[in-house]
PDB file of C-alpha atoms in Angstrom:
ATOM      1  CA  MET P 212      -6.811  -4.617  14.487  1.00 52.00           C
ATOM      2  CA  ILE P 213      -5.916  -2.387  17.432  1.00 53.00           C
ATOM      3  CA  LEU P 214      -6.961   1.242  16.990  1.00 55.00           C
ATOM      4  CA  ASP P 215      -6.625   2.559  20.551  1.00 60.00           C
ATOM      5  CA  ALA P 216      -3.111   4.007  20.918  1.00 55.00           C
ATOM      6  CA  LYS P 217      -3.149   3.164  24.642  1.00 61.00           C
ATOM      7  CA  ALA P 218      -3.447  -0.520  23.772  1.00 61.00           C
ATOM      8  CA  PHE P 219      -0.471  -0.555  21.401  1.00 57.00           C
ATOM      9  CA  PRO P 220       2.437  -2.812  22.446  1.00 58.00           C
ATOM     10  CA  LYS P 221       5.346  -1.107  24.170  1.00 60.00           C
ATOM     11  CA  THR P 222       7.998  -3.280  22.553  1.00 67.00           C
ATOM     12  CA  PHE P 223       8.170  -4.830  19.104  1.00 72.00           C
ATOM     13  CA  LYS P 224       9.576  -8.010  17.631  1.00 76.00           C
ATOM     14  CA  GLU P 225      11.222  -8.350  14.245  1.00 83.00           C
ATOM     15  CA  ALA P 226      12.483 -11.003  11.859  1.00 84.00           C
ATOM     16  CA  PRO P 227      15.842 -12.541  12.842  1.00 88.00           C
ATOM     17  CA  ILE P 228      17.391 -11.365   9.558  1.00 88.00           C
ATOM     18  CA  LEU P 229      16.457  -7.769  10.426  1.00 87.00           C
ATOM     19  CA  ALA P 230      17.684  -8.113  14.000  1.00 89.00           C
ATOM     20  CA  ALA P 231      21.055  -9.206  12.610  1.00 92.00           C
ATOM     21  CA  GLN P 232      21.222  -6.079  10.442  1.00 90.00           C
ATOM     22  CA  VAL P 233      20.461  -3.922  13.473  1.00 90.00           C
ATOM     23  CA  LYS P 234      23.243  -5.643  15.406  1.00 92.00           C
ATOM     24  CA  ASP P 235      25.667  -4.984  12.534  1.00 94.00           C
ATOM     25  CA  GLY P 236      24.687  -1.317  12.414  1.00 91.00           C
ATOM     26  CA  LYS P 237      23.148  -1.625   8.940  1.00 87.00           C
ATOM     27  CA  LEU P 238      19.609  -0.862  10.091  1.00 85.00           C
ATOM     28  CA  PRO P 239      18.131   1.415  12.794  1.00 85.00           C
ATOM     29  CA  VAL P 240      16.467  -0.223  15.782  1.00 85.00           C
ATOM     30  CA  VAL P 241      12.852  -1.193  15.182  1.00 83.00           C
ATOM     31  CA  ASP P 242      11.415   1.748  17.167  1.00 80.00           C
ATOM     32  CA  LYS P 243      13.163   4.140  14.771  1.00 82.00           C
ATOM     33  CA  ARG P 244      11.686   2.423  11.710  1.00 82.00           C
ATOM     34  CA  LEU P 245       8.040   2.684  12.708  1.00 81.00           C
ATOM     35  CA  PRO P 246       5.490   5.443  12.018  1.00 81.00           C
ATOM     36  CA  GLU P 247       4.574   7.897  14.761  1.00 80.00           C
ATOM     37  CA  PRO P 248       2.972   6.055  17.734  1.00 76.00           C
ATOM     38  CA  SER P 249      -0.485   7.468  17.036  1.00 78.00           C
ATOM     39  CA  GLN P 250      -0.207   6.295  13.414  1.00 81.00           C
ATOM     40  CA  LEU P 251       0.686   2.654  14.047  1.00 80.00           C
ATOM     41  CA  PHE P 252      -1.237  -0.187  12.432  1.00 77.00           C
ATOM     42  CA  VAL P 253      -1.156  -3.209  14.729  1.00 74.00           C
ATOM     43  CA  VAL P 254      -2.769  -6.425  13.537  1.00 74.00           C
ATOM     44  CA  LYS P 255      -4.153  -8.657  16.268  1.00 75.00           C
ATOM     45  CA  PRO P 256      -3.399 -12.318  15.432  1.00 75.00           C
ATOM     46  CA  LEU P 257      -6.411 -14.476  14.657  1.00 76.00           C
ATOM     47  CA  ARG P 258      -5.176 -17.244  16.952  1.00 78.00           C
ATOM     48  CA  GLU P 259      -1.560 -16.712  18.000  1.00 79.00           C
ATOM     49  CA  ILE P 260       1.632 -14.975  16.906  1.00 78.00           C
ATOM     50  CA  GLY P 261       3.408 -17.114  14.349  1.00 79.00           C
ATOM     51  CA  LYS P 262       7.027 -18.207  14.210  1.00 80.00           C
ATOM     52  CA  TYR P 263       9.621 -17.259  11.613  1.00 83.00           C
ATOM     53  CA  GLY P 264      10.791 -19.952   9.221  1.00 82.00           C
ATOM     54  CA  GLY P 265       9.215 -23.177   8.040  1.00 85.00           C
ATOM     55  CA  ASN P 266       7.245 -23.925   4.871  1.00 87.00           C
ATOM     56  CA  TRP P 267       3.997 -22.404   3.681  1.00 81.00           C
ATOM     57  CA  ARG P 268       1.778 -24.643   1.589  1.00 83.00           C
ATOM     58  CA  ARG P 269      -1.318 -23.437  -0.239  1.00 80.00           C
ATOM     59  CA  ALA P 270      -3.811 -25.266  -2.431  1.00 82.00           C
ATOM     60  CA  PHE P 271      -5.036 -23.895  -5.762  1.00 81.00           C
ATOM     61  CA  THR P 272      -8.393 -24.821  -7.265  1.00 82.00           C
ATOM     62  CA  GLY P 273      -6.924 -25.055 -10.771  1.00 82.00           C
ATOM     63  CA  PRO P 274      -5.049 -23.199 -13.549  1.00 80.00           C
ATOM     64  CA  ALA P 275      -7.585 -20.364 -13.512  1.00 80.00           C
ATOM     65  CA  ASP P 276      -7.057 -19.671  -9.804  1.00 79.00           C
ATOM     66  CA  HIS P 277      -4.696 -16.752 -10.484  1.00 73.00           C
ATOM     67  CA  GLU P 278      -6.178 -14.643  -7.679  1.00 72.00           C
ATOM     68  CA  ASN P 279      -4.652 -17.049  -5.177  1.00 74.00           C
ATOM     69  CA  GLY P 280      -1.209 -16.089  -6.448  1.00 71.00           C
ATOM     70  CA  ASN P 281      -2.111 -12.400  -6.452  1.00 68.00           C
ATOM     71  CA  ARG P 282      -3.120 -12.571  -2.808  1.00 68.00           C
ATOM     72  CA  ILE P 283       0.266 -14.045  -1.911  1.00 70.00           C
ATOM     73  CA  ASN P 284       2.516 -11.902  -4.082  1.00 66.00           C
ATOM     74  CA  SER P 285       0.754  -8.542  -4.182  1.00 64.00           C
ATOM     75  CA  LEU P 286       2.317  -5.444  -2.641  1.00 72.00           C
ATOM     76  CA  ASP P 287       1.203  -3.879   0.589  1.00 79.00           C
ATOM     77  CA  LYS P 288      -1.963  -2.040  -0.305  1.00 85.00           C
ATOM     78  CA  ILE P 289      -3.412   1.357   0.496  1.00 90.00           C
ATOM     79  CA  LEU P 290      -6.393  -0.358   2.108  1.00 92.00           C
ATOM     80  CA  THR P 291      -7.036  -4.051   2.686  1.00 88.00           C
ATOM     81  CA  PHE P 292      -9.701  -6.552   3.698  1.00 87.00           C
ATOM     82  CA  ASP P 293      -9.897  -8.106   7.140  1.00 86.00           C
ATOM     83  CA  TYR P 294      -9.327 -11.840   7.558  1.00 81.00           C
ATOM     84  CA  THR P 295     -12.973 -12.590   6.730  1.00 84.00           C
ATOM     85  CA  GLY P 296     -12.649 -10.866   3.358  1.00 82.00           C
ATOM     86  CA  THR P 297     -15.853  -8.931   3.969  1.00 88.00           C
ATOM     87  CA  LYS P 298     -14.726  -5.679   5.607  1.00 91.00           C
ATOM     88  CA  ILE P 299     -12.330  -3.023   4.289  1.00 93.00           C
ATOM     89  CA  ILE P 300      -9.822  -1.793   6.870  1.00 92.00           C
ATOM     90  CA  PRO P 301      -6.825   0.602   6.830  1.00 91.00           C
ATOM     91  CA  SER P 302      -3.402  -0.590   5.734  1.00 90.00           C
ATOM     92  CA  LEU P 303      -0.757   1.819   4.405  1.00 90.00           C
ATOM     93  CA  ALA P 304      -3.408   4.499   4.723  1.00 94.00           C
ATOM     94  CA  ARG P 305      -4.606   5.207   8.257  1.00 93.00           C
ATOM     95  CA  ASP P 306      -8.047   6.314   7.060  1.00 95.00           C
ATOM     96  CA  TRP P 307     -10.090   7.292   4.016  1.00 97.00           C
ATOM     97  CA  LYS P 308     -13.152   9.342   3.130  1.00 97.00           C
ATOM     98  CA  VAL P 309     -15.564   9.232   0.205  1.00 97.00           C
ATOM     99  CA  SER P 310     -17.245  12.499  -0.788  1.00 97.00           C
ATOM    100  CA  ASP P 311     -21.021  12.819  -0.553  1.00 96.00           C
ATOM    101  CA  ASP P 312     -21.349  12.679  -4.340  1.00 97.00           C
ATOM    102  CA  GLY P 313     -19.157   9.561  -4.517  1.00 96.00           C
ATOM    103  CA  LYS P 314     -16.766  11.140  -7.012  1.00 98.00           C
ATOM    104  CA  THR P 315     -13.760  11.694  -4.742  1.00 98.00           C
ATOM    105  CA  THR P 316     -11.978   9.250  -2.467  1.00 97.00           C
ATOM    106  CA  THR P 317      -9.403  10.814  -0.149  1.00 98.00           C
ATOM    107  CA  ILE P 318      -6.794   8.734   1.660  1.00 97.00           C
ATOM    108  CA  TYR P 319      -4.769   9.775   4.693  1.00 97.00           C
ATOM    109  CA  LEU P 320      -1.307   8.246   5.001  1.00 96.00           C
ATOM    110  CA  ARG P 321       0.499   7.300   8.194  1.00 93.00           C
ATOM    111  CA  LYS P 322       3.048   9.922   9.210  1.00 92.00           C
ATOM    112  CA  GLY P 323       6.451   8.420   9.784  1.00 88.00           C
ATOM    113  CA  SER P 324       6.028   5.461   7.417  1.00 89.00           C
ATOM    114  CA  LYS P 325       9.212   4.650   5.512  1.00 88.00           C
ATOM    115  CA  TRP P 326      10.462   2.686   2.554  1.00 87.00           C
ATOM    116  CA  SER P 327      12.918  -0.149   3.174  1.00 76.00           C
ATOM    117  CA  ASP P 328      15.800   2.259   2.514  1.00 77.00           C
ATOM    118  CA  GLY P 329      14.577   4.539   5.298  1.00 78.00           C
ATOM    119  CA  LYS P 330      13.189   7.299   3.075  1.00 86.00           C
ATOM    120  CA  PRO P 331       9.786   8.757   4.031  1.00 91.00           C
ATOM    121  CA  PHE P 332       6.676   7.294   2.392  1.00 93.00           C
ATOM    122  CA  THR P 333       4.552  10.289   1.377  1.00 96.00           C
ATOM    123  CA  ALA P 334       2.059  11.600  -1.155  1.00 97.00           C
ATOM    124  CA  ASP P 335       4.988  12.366  -3.465  1.00 96.00           C
ATOM    125  CA  ASP P 336       5.415   8.622  -4.018  1.00 95.00           C
ATOM    126  CA  PHE P 337       1.831   8.450  -5.247  1.00 95.00           C
ATOM    127  CA  MET P 338       2.306  11.407  -7.578  1.00 95.00           C
ATOM    128  CA  PHE P 339       5.528   9.939  -8.962  1.00 92.00           C
ATOM    129  CA  TRP P 340       3.704   6.707  -9.791  1.00 91.00           C
ATOM    130  CA  TYR P 341       0.768   8.564 -11.332  1.00 93.00           C
ATOM    131  CA  GLN P 342       2.637  11.170 -13.361  1.00 92.00           C
ATOM    132  CA  GLU P 343       5.711   9.251 -14.465  1.00 88.00           C
ATOM    133  CA  ILE P 344       4.559   5.631 -14.594  1.00 87.00           C
ATOM    134  CA  TYR P 345       0.790   5.412 -14.982  1.00 90.00           C
ATOM    135  CA  LEU P 346       0.503   8.320 -17.452  1.00 91.00           C
ATOM    136  CA  ASN P 347       3.637   7.265 -19.358  1.00 88.00           C
ATOM    137  CA  LYS P 348       2.315   5.577 -22.522  1.00 88.00           C
ATOM    138  CA  ASN P 349       5.649   3.858 -23.135  1.00 85.00           C
ATOM    139  CA  ILE P 350       5.338   2.077 -19.810  1.00 83.00           C
ATOM    140  CA  ASN P 351       1.573   1.836 -19.515  1.00 84.00           C
ATOM    141  CA  PRO P 352      -0.155   2.127 -22.921  1.00 89.00           C
ATOM    142  CA  THR P 353      -3.535   0.947 -21.625  1.00 87.00           C
ATOM    143  CA  PRO P 354      -5.344   2.601 -18.676  1.00 86.00           C
ATOM    144  CA  PHE P 355      -6.146   0.332 -15.735  1.00 87.00           C
ATOM    145  CA  PHE P 356      -9.834  -0.504 -15.579  1.00 87.00           C
ATOM    146  CA  GLU P 357      -9.711  -0.040 -11.801  1.00 88.00           C
ATOM    147  CA  PHE P 358      -8.818   3.620 -12.359  1.00 90.00           C
ATOM    148  CA  GLN P 359     -11.803   4.257 -14.629  1.00 92.00           C
ATOM    149  CA  ILE P 360     -15.562   4.539 -14.245  1.00 94.00           C
ATOM    150  CA  ASN P 361     -17.649   3.805 -17.337  1.00 93.00           C
ATOM    151  CA  GLY P 362     -14.535   4.211 -19.476  1.00 91.00           C
ATOM    152  CA  LYS P 363     -13.693   7.633 -18.034  1.00 94.00           C
ATOM    153  CA  ASP P 364     -10.305   8.159 -16.382  1.00 94.00           C
ATOM    154  CA  GLY P 365      -9.798   9.191 -12.806  1.00 95.00           C
ATOM    155  CA  VAL P 366      -7.261  11.777 -11.655  1.00 97.00           C
ATOM    156  CA  MET P 367      -4.868  11.575  -8.715  1.00 97.00           C
ATOM    157  CA  LYS P 368      -4.048  14.758  -6.787  1.00 98.00           C
ATOM    158  CA  LYS P 369      -1.760  15.571  -3.872  1.00 98.00           C
ATOM    159  CA  VAL P 370      -3.584  17.447  -1.109  1.00 98.00           C
ATOM    160  CA  ASP P 371      -0.615  17.631   1.259  1.00 98.00           C
ATOM    161  CA  ASP P 372       2.392  15.469   2.160  1.00 97.00           C
ATOM    162  CA  TYR P 373       0.188  12.803   3.737  1.00 97.00           C
ATOM    163  CA  THR P 374      -3.094  13.168   1.864  1.00 98.00           C
ATOM    164  CA  VAL P 375      -3.990  12.002  -1.648  1.00 98.00           C
ATOM    165  CA  ALA P 376      -7.288  12.417  -3.502  1.00 98.00           C
ATOM    166  CA  PHE P 377      -8.638  10.246  -6.314  1.00 97.00           C
ATOM    167  CA  GLU P 378     -11.185  12.170  -8.374  1.00 98.00           C
ATOM    168  CA  PHE P 379     -13.574  10.717 -10.959  1.00 98.00           C
ATOM    169  CA  PRO P 380     -16.055  12.351 -13.369  1.00 97.00           C
ATOM    170  CA  GLU P 381     -18.850  10.135 -12.039  1.00 97.00           C
ATOM    171  CA  ALA P 382     -19.690   8.525  -8.723  1.00 97.00           C
ATOM    172  CA  TYR P 383     -17.399   5.546  -8.100  1.00 95.00           C
ATOM    173  CA  PRO P 384     -18.697   4.124  -4.802  1.00 87.00           C
ATOM    174  CA  PHE P 385     -16.735   0.877  -5.011  1.00 89.00           C
ATOM    175  CA  PHE P 386     -13.333   2.457  -5.710  1.00 93.00           C
ATOM    176  CA  VAL P 387     -12.310   1.752  -2.112  1.00 94.00           C
ATOM    177  CA  SER P 388     -12.761  -1.941  -2.913  1.00 91.00           C
ATOM    178  CA  GLN P 389     -10.299  -1.505  -5.774  1.00 90.00           C
ATOM    179  CA  LEU P 390      -7.777   0.072  -3.386  1.00 91.00           C
ATOM    180  CA  ALA P 391      -8.143  -2.949  -1.103  1.00 88.00           C
ATOM    181  CA  GLY P 392      -8.151  -5.574  -3.865  1.00 79.00           C
ATOM    182  CA  SER P 393      -5.334  -7.934  -4.785  1.00 68.00           C
ATOM    183  CA  THR P 394      -4.158  -5.808  -7.729  1.00 67.00           C
ATOM    184  CA  ALA P 395      -4.883  -2.435  -6.061  1.00 61.00           C
ATOM    185  CA  ILE P 396      -4.902  -0.228  -9.201  1.00 69.00           C
ATOM    186  CA  GLY P 397      -1.540  -1.614 -10.254  1.00 65.00           C
ATOM    187  CA  GLY P 398       0.203  -0.308  -7.170  1.00 73.00           C
ATOM    188  CA  GLY P 399      -0.683   3.369  -6.884  1.00 87.00           C
ATOM    189  CA  PHE P 400       2.707   4.428  -5.535  1.00 89.00           C
ATOM    190  CA  ALA P 401       6.408   3.976  -6.272  1.00 87.00           C
ATOM    191  CA  THR P 402       9.722   5.306  -5.024  1.00 86.00           C
ATOM    192  CA  ARG P 403      11.656   7.505  -7.432  1.00 82.00           C
ATOM    193  CA  GLY P 404      14.971   6.189  -6.158  1.00 77.00           C
ATOM    194  CA  GLY P 405      13.947   2.607  -6.821  1.00 73.00           C
ATOM    195  CA  PHE P 406      12.521   3.259 -10.272  1.00 74.00           C
ATOM    196  CA  GLN P 407      15.072   5.554 -11.841  1.00 69.00           C
ATOM    197  CA  ASN P 408      17.518   2.702 -12.458  1.00 68.00           C
ATOM    198  CA  PHE P 409      15.099   0.755 -14.618  1.00 65.00           C
ATOM    199  CA  GLY P 410      13.211   2.889 -17.097  1.00 58.00           C
ATOM    200  CA  GLY P 411      11.710   6.057 -18.451  1.00 55.00           C
ATOM    201  CA  ALA P 412      13.687   9.279 -18.649  1.00 62.00           C
ATOM    202  CA  TYR P 413      15.971   8.003 -15.871  1.00 59.00           C
ATOM    203  CA  CYS P 414      17.310   5.077 -17.872  1.00 56.00           C
ATOM    204  CA  PRO P 415      17.460   5.901 -21.614  1.00 54.00           C
ATOM    205  CA  ALA P 416      17.830   3.001 -24.030  1.00 51.00           C
TER     206      ALA P 416
END
């Protein structure tokens, strides 16, 4: 991972399907779709930059190897693990901080990040998920174990447009591992525009 802004690439590549949309005027050029330069997350390839297309084959150890599927299909996460699987690194969040008492984990989002429709990705997307999906008993009748410590629920709070705090009644030192895990507290964020067509008060039965 490249953290020094001076070392960031000056030009960027993109998938051919996206380049075609740019050419047709359906999508802004790649530079206009990225976060602010100082907020970029650039992953250094382990060996070399891959090529688009082809087939991806993976082996599973057996029927119980469901985590293999989770690792492939899970959403982009707030935090993630490096390629060794031993170190937590930034992902959608540019940084995080755990309070001295271990009860509060604060994440700092990347300014300029956007959803696929071009709308800003902010703390409001976290609060929408928390207030209208996670706390909605019709959608989510059972609390996620990742969002609890010793059976006690955590609380999500918006600090500002790009800062979100997760507060727990007891020290939860490994909560950052949950944010980086394959299920990542069931998402943790959602776009109102994408959700309102499918459920809750936005789509009455």
